[in-house]
JSON list of C-alpha atoms and ligand atoms in Angstrom, two decimals:
[
{"chain": "U", "resi": 1, "resn": "UNK", "atom": "CA", "xyz": [-4.97, -1.04, 2.08]},
{"chain": "U", "resi": 2, "resn": "UNK", "atom": "CA", "xyz": [-5.65, -2.31, -1.38]},
{"chain": "U", "resi": 3, "resn": "UNK", "atom": "CA", "xyz": [-1.95, -4.32, -2.66]},
{"chain": "U", "resi": 4, "resn": "UNK", "atom": "CA", "xyz": [0.11, -2.09, -5.06]},
{"chain": "U", "resi": 5, "resn": "UNK", "atom": "CA", "xyz": [0.05, -3.72, -8.45]},
{"chain": "U", "resi": 6, "resn": "UNK", "atom": "CA", "xyz": [3.55, -5.39, -10.19]},
{"chain": "U", "resi": 7, "resn": "UNK", "atom": "CA", "xyz": [4.75, -2.99, -13.09]},
{"chain": "U", "resi": 8, "resn": "UNK", "atom": "CA", "xyz": [7.07, -4.97, -15.49]},
{"chain": "U", "resi": 9, "resn": "UNK", "atom": "CA", "xyz": [9.45, -2.15, -17.90]},
{"chain": "U", "resi": 10, "resn": "UNK", "atom": "CA", "xyz": [11.64, -4.02, -20.60]},
{"chain": "U", "resi": 11, "resn": "UNK", "atom": "CA", "xyz": [12.88, -3.17, -23.50]},
{"chain": "U", "resi": 12, "resn": "UNK", "atom": "CA", "xyz": [16.96, -3.67, -24.76]},
{"chain": "U", "resi": 13, "resn": "UNK", "atom": "CA", "xyz": [20.07, -1.79, -23.72]},
{"chain": "U", "resi": 14, "resn": "UNK", "atom": "CA", "xyz": [20.08, 1.44, -24.65]},
{"chain": "U", "resi": 15, "resn": "UNK", "atom": "CA", "xyz": [16.62, 2.29, -25.27]},
{"chain": "U", "resi": 16, "resn": "UNK", "atom": "CA", "xyz": [16.01, 4.62, -22.53]},
{"chain": "U", "resi": 17, "resn": "UNK", "atom": "CA", "xyz": [14.33, 3.26, -20.47]},
{"chain": "U", "resi": 18, "resn": "UNK", "atom": "CA", "xyz": [15.91, 5.20, -16.77]},
{"chain": "U", "resi": 19, "resn": "UNK", "atom": "CA", "xyz": [15.67, 8.42, -18.71]},
{"chain": "U", "resi": 20, "resn": "UNK", "atom": "CA", "xyz": [11.73, 7.46, -19.58]},
{"chain": "U", "resi": 21, "resn": "UNK", "atom": "CA", "xyz": [11.10, 6.89, -15.32]},
{"chain": "U", "resi": 22, "resn": "UNK", "atom": "CA", "xyz": [12.50, 9.99, -14.52]},
{"chain": "U", "resi": 23, "resn": "UNK", "atom": "CA", "xyz": [10.29, 11.92, -16.91]},
{"chain": "U", "resi": 24, "resn": "UNK", "atom": "CA", "xyz": [6.84, 9.42, -15.08]},
{"chain": "U", "resi": 25, "resn": "UNK", "atom": "CA", "xyz": [8.16, 8.12, -11.26]},
{"chain": "U", "resi": 26, "resn": "UNK", "atom": "CA", "xyz": [7.95, 11.72, -9.85]},
{"chain": "U", "resi": 27, "resn": "UNK", "atom": "CA", "xyz": [4.46, 11.75, -10.42]},
{"chain": "U", "resi": 28, "resn": "UNK", "atom": "CA", "xyz": [2.49, 10.87, -7.65]},
{"chain": "U", "resi": 29, "resn": "UNK", "atom": "CA", "xyz": [-0.51, 10.24, -8.87]},
{"chain": "U", "resi": 30, "resn": "UNK", "atom": "CA", "xyz": [0.93, 6.75, -10.45]},
{"chain": "U", "resi": 31, "resn": "UNK", "atom": "CA", "xyz": [2.12, 6.10, -6.35]},
{"chain": "U", "resi": 32, "resn": "UNK", "atom": "CA", "xyz": [4.84, 3.89, -7.68]},
{"chain": "U", "resi": 33, "resn": "UNK", "atom": "CA", "xyz": [7.87, 2.34, -5.58]},
{"chain": "U", "resi": 34, "resn": "UNK", "atom": "CA", "xyz": [10.65, 1.50, -7.52]},
{"chain": "U", "resi": 35, "resn": "UNK", "atom": "CA", "xyz": [12.73, -2.04, -6.62]},
{"chain": "U", "resi": 36, "resn": "UNK", "atom": "CA", "xyz": [16.09, -1.11, -6.44]},
{"chain": "U", "resi": 37, "resn": "UNK", "atom": "CA", "xyz": [17.96, -4.44, -7.85]},
{"chain": "U", "resi": 38, "resn": "UNK", "atom": "CA", "xyz": [20.47, -6.11, -7.13]},
{"chain": "U", "resi": 39, "resn": "UNK", "atom": "CA", "xyz": [23.65, -7.23, -9.61]},
{"chain": "U", "resi": 40, "resn": "UNK", "atom": "CA", "xyz": [26.75, -8.04, -9.86]},
{"chain": "U", "resi": 41, "resn": "UNK", "atom": "CA", "xyz": [28.30, -5.60, -12.75]},
{"chain": "U", "resi": 42, "resn": "UNK", "atom": "CA", "xyz": [30.72, -2.94, -11.64]},
{"chain": "U", "resi": 43, "resn": "UNK", "atom": "CA", "xyz": [28.51, 0.27, -11.03]},
{"chain": "U", "resi": 44, "resn": "UNK", "atom": "CA", "xyz": [29.13, 3.01, -13.89]},
{"chain": "U", "resi": 45, "resn": "UNK", "atom": "CA", "xyz": [29.75, 6.10, -13.52]},
{"chain": "U", "resi": 46, "resn": "UNK", "atom": "CA", "xyz": [28.01, 8.49, -10.95]},
{"chain": "U", "resi": 47, "resn": "UNK", "atom": "CA", "xyz": [26.18, 4.99, -10.15]},
{"chain": "U", "resi": 48, "resn": "UNK", "atom": "CA", "xyz": [25.21, 4.74, -6.62]},
{"chain": "U", "resi": 49, "resn": "UNK", "atom": "CA", "xyz": [24.71, 1.91, -4.33]},
{"chain": "U", "resi": 50, "resn": "UNK", "atom": "CA", "xyz": [21.80, 1.06, -2.73]},
{"chain": "U", "resi": 51, "resn": "UNK", "atom": "CA", "xyz": [20.12, 3.33, -5.44]},
{"chain": "U", "resi": 52, "resn": "UNK", "atom": "CA", "xyz": [20.28, 2.58, -9.45]},
{"chain": "U", "resi": 53, "resn": "UNK", "atom": "CA", "xyz": [21.92, -1.28, -7.92]},
{"chain": "U", "resi": 54, "resn": "UNK", "atom": "CA", "xyz": [22.83, -3.37, -4.81]},
{"chain": "U", "resi": 55, "resn": "UNK", "atom": "CA", "xyz": [25.93, -4.01, -6.26]},
{"chain": "U", "resi": 56, "resn": "UNK", "atom": "CA", "xyz": [27.72, -7.16, -5.26]},
{"chain": "U", "resi": 57, "resn": "UNK", "atom": "CA", "xyz": [29.70, -9.98, -5.61]},
{"chain": "U", "resi": 58, "resn": "UNK", "atom": "CA", "xyz": [29.29, -13.55, -7.78]},
{"chain": "U", "resi": 59, "resn": "UNK", "atom": "CA", "xyz": [28.70, -15.77, -4.17]},
{"chain": "U", "resi": 60, "resn": "UNK", "atom": "CA", "xyz": [26.07, -13.06, -2.06]},
{"chain": "U", "resi": 61, "resn": "UNK", "atom": "CA", "xyz": [24.72, -13.33, -5.85]},
{"chain": "U", "resi": 62, "resn": "UNK", "atom": "CA", "xyz": [24.37, -16.84, -5.61]},
{"chain": "U", "resi": 63, "resn": "UNK", "atom": "CA", "xyz": [24.41, -17.55, -1.72]},
{"chain": "U", "resi": 64, "resn": "UNK", "atom": "CA", "xyz": [20.58, -14.94, -2.20]},
{"chain": "U", "resi": 65, "resn": "UNK", "atom": "CA", "xyz": [19.25, -17.36, -4.98]},
{"chain": "U", "resi": 66, "resn": "UNK", "atom": "CA", "xyz": [19.96, -20.44, -2.65]},
{"chain": "U", "resi": 67, "resn": "UNK", "atom": "CA", "xyz": [18.27, -18.78, 0.02]},
{"chain": "U", "resi": 68, "resn": "UNK", "atom": "CA", "xyz": [14.98, -17.52, -1.87]},
{"chain": "U", "resi": 69, "resn": "UNK", "atom": "CA", "xyz": [15.50, -13.93, -1.62]},
{"chain": "U", "resi": 70, "resn": "UNK", "atom": "CA", "xyz": [14.80, -13.68, -5.56]},
{"chain": "U", "resi": 71, "resn": "UNK", "atom": "CA", "xyz": [11.60, -12.74, -6.86]},
{"chain": "U", "resi": 72, "resn": "UNK", "atom": "CA", "xyz": [13.15, -13.66, -10.34]},
{"chain": "U", "resi": 73, "resn": "UNK", "atom": "CA", "xyz": [16.96, -13.37, -11.46]},
{"chain": "U", "resi": 74, "resn": "UNK", "atom": "CA", "xyz": [18.67, -13.58, -15.13]},
{"chain": "U", "resi": 75, "resn": "UNK", "atom": "CA", "xyz": [22.20, -13.54, -16.81]},
{"chain": "U", "resi": 76, "resn": "UNK", "atom": "CA", "xyz": [22.91, -11.05, -19.32]},
{"chain": "U", "resi": 77, "resn": "UNK", "atom": "CA", "xyz": [26.15, -10.46, -21.14]},
{"chain": "U", "resi": 78, "resn": "UNK", "atom": "CA", "xyz": [27.78, -11.70, -18.30]},
{"chain": "U", "resi": 79, "resn": "UNK", "atom": "CA", "xyz": [26.92, -10.42, -14.70]},
{"chain": "U", "resi": 80, "resn": "UNK", "atom": "CA", "xyz": [23.66, -11.89, -12.80]},
{"chain": "U", "resi": 81, "resn": "UNK", "atom": "CA", "xyz": [21.12, -9.22, -12.13]},
{"chain": "U", "resi": 82, "resn": "UNK", "atom": "CA", "xyz": [17.72, -9.48, -9.81]},
{"chain": "U", "resi": 83, "resn": "UNK", "atom": "CA", "xyz": [14.67, -9.14, -7.94]},
{"chain": "U", "resi": 84, "resn": "UNK", "atom": "CA", "xyz": [14.88, -8.77, -4.24]},
{"chain": "U", "resi": 85, "resn": "UNK", "atom": "CA", "xyz": [11.41, -10.48, -3.35]},
{"chain": "U", "resi": 86, "resn": "UNK", "atom": "CA", "xyz": [11.39, -9.37, 0.24]},
{"chain": "U", "resi": 87, "resn": "UNK", "atom": "CA", "xyz": [11.02, -5.70, -0.48]},
{"chain": "U", "resi": 88, "resn": "UNK", "atom": "CA", "xyz": [9.18, -5.84, -3.25]},
{"chain": "U", "resi": 89, "resn": "UNK", "atom": "CA", "xyz": [6.32, -7.56, -1.08]},
{"chain": "U", "resi": 90, "resn": "UNK", "atom": "CA", "xyz": [7.34, -4.91, 1.51]},
{"chain": "U", "resi": 91, "resn": "UNK", "atom": "CA", "xyz": [6.07, -1.91, -0.96]},
{"chain": "U", "resi": 92, "resn": "UNK", "atom": "CA", "xyz": [3.24, -3.52, -2.41]},
{"chain": "U", "resi": 93, "resn": "UNK", "atom": "CA", "xyz": [1.54, -3.87, 1.29]},
{"chain": "U", "resi": 94, "resn": "UNK", "atom": "CA", "xyz": [2.45, -0.84, 2.12]},
{"chain": "U", "resi": 95, "resn": "UNK", "atom": "CA", "xyz": [-0.39, 0.03, -0.59]},
{"chain": "U", "resi": 96, "resn": "UNK", "atom": "CA", "xyz": [2.64, 0.81, -3.42]},
{"chain": "U", "resi": 97, "resn": "UNK", "atom": "CA", "xyz": [3.06, -0.15, -7.15]},
{"chain": "U", "resi": 98, "resn": "UNK", "atom": "CA", "xyz": [6.07, -1.59, -7.37]},
{"chain": "U", "resi": 99, "resn": "UNK", "atom": "CA", "xyz": [7.75, -0.89, -10.52]},
{"chain": "U", "resi": 100, "resn": "UNK", "atom": "CA", "xyz": [10.93, -3.96, -11.66]},
{"chain": "U", "resi": 101, "resn": "UNK", "atom": "CA", "xyz": [12.91, -2.12, -14.46]},
{"chain": "U", "resi": 102, "resn": "UNK", "atom": "CA", "xyz": [13.98, -6.15, -15.75]},
{"chain": "U", "resi": 103, "resn": "UNK", "atom": "CA", "xyz": [15.24, -8.03, -19.02]},
{"chain": "U", "resi": 104, "resn": "UNK", "atom": "CA", "xyz": [13.13, -10.45, -21.00]},
{"chain": "U", "resi": 105, "resn": "UNK", "atom": "CA", "xyz": [14.52, -13.81, -18.78]},
{"chain": "U", "resi": 106, "resn": "UNK", "atom": "CA", "xyz": [13.09, -11.52, -15.87]},
{"chain": "U", "resi": 107, "resn": "UNK", "atom": "CA", "xyz": [9.47, -10.98, -16.93]},
{"chain": "U", "resi": 108, "resn": "UNK", "atom": "CA", "xyz": [8.77, -14.00, -18.25]},
{"chain": "U", "resi": 109, "resn": "UNK", "atom": "CA", "xyz": [9.62, -15.58, -14.42]},
{"chain": "U", "resi": 110, "resn": "UNK", "atom": "CA", "xyz": [7.51, -12.50, -12.99]},
{"chain": "U", "resi": 111, "resn": "UNK", "atom": "CA", "xyz": [4.58, -13.23, -15.02]},
{"chain": "U", "resi": 112, "resn": "UNK", "atom": "CA", "xyz": [4.43, -16.50, -14.24]},
{"chain": "U", "resi": 113, "resn": "UNK", "atom": "CA", "xyz": [4.81, -16.39, -11.09]},
{"chain": "U", "resi": 114, "resn": "UNK", "atom": "CA", "xyz": [2.24, -13.11, -11.02]},
{"chain": "U", "resi": 115, "resn": "UNK", "atom": "CA", "xyz": [0.01, -12.96, -14.00]},
{"chain": "U", "resi": 116, "resn": "UNK", "atom": "CA", "xyz": [-1.40, -10.36, -12.26]},
{"chain": "U", "resi": 117, "resn": "UNK", "atom": "CA", "xyz": [1.72, -7.77, -13.12]},
{"chain": "U", "resi": 118, "resn": "UNK", "atom": "CA", "xyz": [0.87, -5.08, -16.32]},
{"chain": "U", "resi": 119, "resn": "UNK", "atom": "CA", "xyz": [4.10, -5.73, -18.57]},
{"chain": "U", "resi": 120, "resn": "UNK", "atom": "CA", "xyz": [5.73, -2.87, -21.39]},
{"chain": "U", "resi": 121, "resn": "UNK", "atom": "CA", "xyz": [7.99, -3.03, -23.54]},
{"chain": "U", "resi": 122, "resn": "UNK", "atom": "CA", "xyz": [10.08, -0.21, -24.48]},
{"chain": "U", "resi": 123, "resn": "UNK", "atom": "CA", "xyz": [11.53, 0.23, -27.72]},
{"chain": "U", "resi": 124, "resn": "UNK", "atom": "CA", "xyz": [13.69, 2.42, -29.75]},
{"chain": "U", "resi": 125, "resn": "UNK", "atom": "CA", "xyz": [12.63, 3.77, -33.16]},
{"chain": "U", "resi": 126, "resn": "UNK", "atom": "CA", "xyz": [14.84, 2.10, -34.91]},
{"chain": "U", "resi": 127, "resn": "UNK", "atom": "CA", "xyz": [17.95, -0.19, -34.55]},
{"chain": "U", "resi": 128, "resn": "UNK", "atom": "CA", "xyz": [20.38, 2.02, -35.88]},
{"chain": "U", "resi": 129, "resn": "UNK", "atom": "CA", "xyz": [18.86, 4.94, -32.94]},
{"chain": "U", "resi": 130, "resn": "UNK", "atom": "CA", "xyz": [20.04, 1.95, -30.72]},
{"chain": "U", "resi": 131, "resn": "UNK", "atom": "CA", "xyz": [23.57, 1.70, -31.77]},
{"chain": "U", "resi": 132, "resn": "UNK", "atom": "CA", "xyz": [24.19, 5.10, -31.29]},
{"chain": "U", "resi": 133, "resn": "UNK", "atom": "CA", "xyz": [22.38, 5.61, -28.26]},
{"chain": "U", "resi": 134, "resn": "UNK", "atom": "CA", "xyz": [24.77, 2.64, -26.35]},
{"chain": "U", "resi": 135, "resn": "UNK", "atom": "CA", "xyz": [27.48, 4.63, -28.24]},
{"chain": "U", "resi": 136, "resn": "UNK", "atom": "CA", "xyz": [27.10, 7.85, -27.48]},
{"chain": "U", "resi": 137, "resn": "UNK", "atom": "CA", "xyz": [26.98, 6.24, -23.47]},
{"chain": "U", "resi": 138, "resn": "UNK", "atom": "CA", "xyz": [30.65, 5.38, -23.80]},
{"chain": "U", "resi": 139, "resn": "UNK", "atom": "CA", "xyz": [31.08, 3.45, -20.99]},
{"chain": "U", "resi": 140, "resn": "UNK", "atom": "CA", "xyz": [31.79, -0.26, -22.20]},
{"chain": "U", "resi": 141, "resn": "UNK", "atom": "CA", "xyz": [34.25, -2.12, -24.53]},
{"chain": "U", "resi": 142, "resn": "UNK", "atom": "CA", "xyz": [33.15, -2.63, -28.34]},
{"chain": "U", "resi": 143, "resn": "UNK", "atom": "CA", "xyz": [33.08, -6.78, -27.34]},
{"chain": "U", "resi": 144, "resn": "UNK", "atom": "CA", "xyz": [30.64, -5.25, -24.87]},
{"chain": "U", "resi": 145, "resn": "UNK", "atom": "CA", "xyz": [29.31, -3.19, -26.93]},
{"chain": "U", "resi": 146, "resn": "UNK", "atom": "CA", "xyz": [28.72, -5.87, -29.77]},
{"chain": "U", "resi": 147, "resn": "UNK", "atom": "CA", "xyz": [27.14, -8.39, -26.92]},
{"chain": "U", "resi": 148, "resn": "UNK", "atom": "CA", "xyz": [24.30, -5.26, -25.79]},
{"chain": "U", "resi": 149, "resn": "UNK", "atom": "CA", "xyz": [23.55, -5.16, -29.86]},
{"chain": "U", "resi": 150, "resn": "UNK", "atom": "CA", "xyz": [23.03, -8.50, -30.84]},
{"chain": "U", "resi": 151, "resn": "UNK", "atom": "CA", "xyz": [20.62, -9.38, -27.22]},
{"chain": "U", "resi": 152, "resn": "UNK", "atom": "CA", "xyz": [18.92, -6.43, -28.28]},
{"chain": "U", "resi": 153, "resn": "UNK", "atom": "CA", "xyz": [17.79, -7.97, -31.53]},
{"chain": "U", "resi": 154, "resn": "UNK", "atom": "CA", "xyz": [17.14, -11.38, -29.06]},
{"chain": "U", "resi": 155, "resn": "UNK", "atom": "CA", "xyz": [15.08, -9.53, -26.93]},
{"chain": "U", "resi": 156, "resn": "UNK", "atom": "CA", "xyz": [13.12, -7.09, -29.88]},
{"chain": "U", "resi": 157, "resn": "UNK", "atom": "CA", "xyz": [11.65, -10.93, -30.72]},
{"chain": "U", "resi": 158, "resn": "UNK", "atom": "CA", "xyz": [10.21, -11.56, -27.37]},
{"chain": "U", "resi": 159, "resn": "UNK", "atom": "CA", "xyz": [7.99, -8.14, -27.01]},
{"chain": "U", "resi": 160, "resn": "UNK", "atom": "CA", "xyz": [4.95, -9.80, -27.44]},
{"chain": "U", "resi": 161, "resn": "UNK", "atom": "CA", "xyz": [4.56, -11.44, -24.64]},
{"chain": "U", "resi": 162, "resn": "UNK", "atom": "CA", "xyz": [4.35, -7.83, -23.27]},
{"chain": "U", "resi": 163, "resn": "UNK", "atom": "CA", "xyz": [0.99, -6.56, -22.75]},
{"chain": "U", "resi": 164, "resn": "UNK", "atom": "CA", "xyz": [1.86, -3.28, -24.09]},
{"chain": "U", "resi": 165, "resn": "UNK", "atom": "CA", "xyz": [4.49, -1.64, -26.28]},
{"chain": "U", "resi": 166, "resn": "UNK", "atom": "CA", "xyz": [5.74, 1.86, -26.30]},
{"chain": "U", "resi": 167, "resn": "UNK", "atom": "CA", "xyz": [8.26, 3.66, -28.52]},
{"chain": "U", "resi": 168, "resn": "UNK", "atom": "CA", "xyz": [10.79, 5.44, -27.57]},
{"chain": "U", "resi": 169, "resn": "UNK", "atom": "CA", "xyz": [10.67, 8.41, -29.67]},
{"chain": "U", "resi": 170, "resn": "UNK", "atom": "CA", "xyz": [10.85, 11.12, -26.93]},
{"chain": "U", "resi": 171, "resn": "UNK", "atom": "CA", "xyz": [11.12, 9.91, -23.69]},
{"chain": "U", "resi": 172, "resn": "UNK", "atom": "CA", "xyz": [8.27, 12.70, -22.44]},
{"chain": "U", "resi": 173, "resn": "UNK", "atom": "CA", "xyz": [6.00, 11.28, -24.82]},
{"chain": "U", "resi": 174, "resn": "UNK", "atom": "CA", "xyz": [7.40, 7.59, -24.31]},
{"chain": "U", "resi": 175, "resn": "UNK", "atom": "CA", "xyz": [6.64, 8.95, -20.03]},
{"chain": "U", "resi": 176, "resn": "UNK", "atom": "CA", "xyz": [3.00, 10.59, -20.71]},
{"chain": "U", "resi": 177, "resn": "UNK", "atom": "CA", "xyz": [1.79, 6.65, -22.56]},
{"chain": "U", "resi": 178, "resn": "UNK", "atom": "CA", "xyz": [2.77, 4.39, -19.31]},
{"chain": "U", "resi": 179, "resn": "UNK", "atom": "CA", "xyz": [2.23, 6.75, -16.78]},
{"chain": "U", "resi": 180, "resn": "UNK", "atom": "CA", "xyz": [-1.69, 6.54, -18.51]},
{"chain": "U", "resi": 181, "resn": "UNK", "atom": "CA", "xyz": [-1.27, 2.69, -18.72]},
{"chain": "U", "resi": 182, "resn": "UNK", "atom": "CA", "xyz": [-0.68, 2.83, -15.39]},
{"chain": "U", "resi": 183, "resn": "UNK", "atom": "CA", "xyz": [-2.78, 5.37, -14.01]},
{"chain": "U", "resi": 184, "resn": "UNK", "atom": "CA", "xyz": [-6.01, 3.86, -16.28]},
{"chain": "U", "resi": 185, "resn": "UNK", "atom": "CA", "xyz": [-5.14, -0.29, -14.32]},
{"chain": "U", "resi": 186, "resn": "UNK", "atom": "CA", "xyz": [-5.23, 1.61, -10.99]},
{"chain": "U", "resi": 187, "resn": "UNK", "atom": "CA", "xyz": [-8.43, 2.09, -12.33]},
{"chain": "U", "resi": 188, "resn": "UNK", "atom": "CA", "xyz": [-9.28, -1.13, -12.85]},
{"chain": "U", "resi": 189, "resn": "UNK", "atom": "CA", "xyz": [-7.79, -2.23, -9.73]},
{"chain": "U", "resi": 190, "resn": "UNK", "atom": "CA", "xyz": [-10.17, 0.24, -7.66]},
{"chain": "U", "resi": 191, "resn": "UNK", "atom": "CA", "xyz": [-13.02, -0.95, -9.33]},
{"chain": "U", "resi": 192, "resn": "UNK", "atom": "CA", "xyz": [-12.89, -5.08, -9.08]},
{"chain": "R", "resi": 1, "resn": "LIG", "atom": "P1", "xyz": [23.01, -1.96, -17.11]},
{"chain": "R", "resi": 1, "resn": "LIG", "atom": "O1", "xyz": [23.63, -3.27, -17.54]},
{"chain": "R", "resi": 1, "resn": "LIG", "atom": "O2", "xyz": [21.54, -1.89, -18.91]},
{"chain": "R", "resi": 1, "resn": "LIG", "atom": "O3", "xyz": [21.91, -1.19, -15.55]},
{"chain": "R", "resi": 1, "resn": "LIG", "atom": "O4", "xyz": [21.12, -3.45, -16.89]},
{"chain": "R", "resi": 1, "resn": "LIG", "atom": "C1", "xyz": [20.93, -4.68, -17.99]},
{"chain": "R", "resi": 1, "resn": "LIG", "atom": "C2", "xyz": [19.59, -5.08, -17.95]},
{"chain": "R", "resi": 1, "resn": "LIG", "atom": "O5", "xyz": [19.22, -5.94, -17.07]},
{"chain": "R", "resi": 1, "resn": "LIG", "atom": "C3", "xyz": [18.79, -3.85, -18.83]},
{"chain": "R", "resi": 1, "resn": "LIG", "atom": "O6", "xyz": [17.96, -4.85, -19.34]},
{"chain": "R", "resi": 1, "resn": "LIG", "atom": "C4", "xyz": [17.86, -4.25, -17.21]},
{"chain": "R", "resi": 1, "resn": "LIG", "atom": "O7", "xyz": [16.21, -3.85, -17.24]},
{"chain": "R", "resi": 1, "resn": "LIG", "atom": "C5", "xyz": [18.27, -5.55, -16.74]},
{"chain": "R", "resi": 1, "resn": "LIG", "atom": "N1", "xyz": [17.62, -5.79, -15.34]},
{"chain": "R", "resi": 1, "resn": "LIG", "atom": "C6", "xyz": [18.59, -4.35, -14.41]},
{"chain": "R", "resi": 1, "resn": "LIG", "atom": "N2", "xyz": [17.91, -4.99, -13.06]},
{"chain": "R", "resi": 1, "resn": "LIG", "atom": "C7", "xyz": [17.42, -6.19, -13.18]},
{"chain": "R", "resi": 1, "resn": "LIG", "atom": "C8", "xyz": [16.61, -7.23, -12.19]},
{"chain": "R", "resi": 1, "resn": "LIG", "atom": "O8", "xyz": [16.71, -7.26, -10.68]},
{"chain": "R", "resi": 1, "resn": "LIG", "atom": "N3", "xyz": [15.93, -8.81, -13.13]},
{"chain": "R", "resi": 1, "resn": "LIG", "atom": "C9", "xyz": [16.78, -9.05, -14.42]},
{"chain": "R", "resi": 1, "resn": "LIG", "atom": "N4", "xyz": [16.27, -9.53, -14.98]},
{"chain": "R", "resi": 1, "resn": "LIG", "atom": "N5", "xyz": [17.46, -8.07, -15.04]},
{"chain": "R", "resi": 1, "resn": "LIG", "atom": "C10", "xyz": [17.40, -7.21, -15.03]}
]
């Protein structure tokens, strides 16, 4: 059996990565598995531990870093986020194409360790639209919203580190583009 692909999806906070993902992750032709990250951030309303994230203490997170349990990790607006390595390997070994939804610093670490990873950056139609979406979420204090917006502008400058750039003007259309990218890469890999 062929080892599954590693697919990195990044994009500024509020761009709608999760919404876009919901439209394509159920497409069985993509044979996807979503890698659940570990984070020290508190759960938002409706988020489920073990599904959206593994919500852990700083101490637990730093222990995982020391033990080499993370494929990559980064600090983002005051919290740590990281990808558990063992689960990614297990899924890829079972033939699944593994999806990482991570920010730019982590993506860079993965690209260095796994140069074959497929990298996709999602951009908003405009910065104004992004601000509207972040505010629309109403889950964060003004200070955090400001930090996330400043971070978004910095992240957007790094989009050329990615192989594919997809604009999320319409989530269904963005999802269709991502499906096409993944399907074509599956085809390329099968013909290798
Ligand atoms: P949020 O707090 O909005 O859920 O996530 C903040 C940022 O961290 C998003 O850009 C998200 O994609 C990213 N992120 C989520 N999980 C990971 C991870 O495991 N590693 C890294 N480097 N970034 C992550």
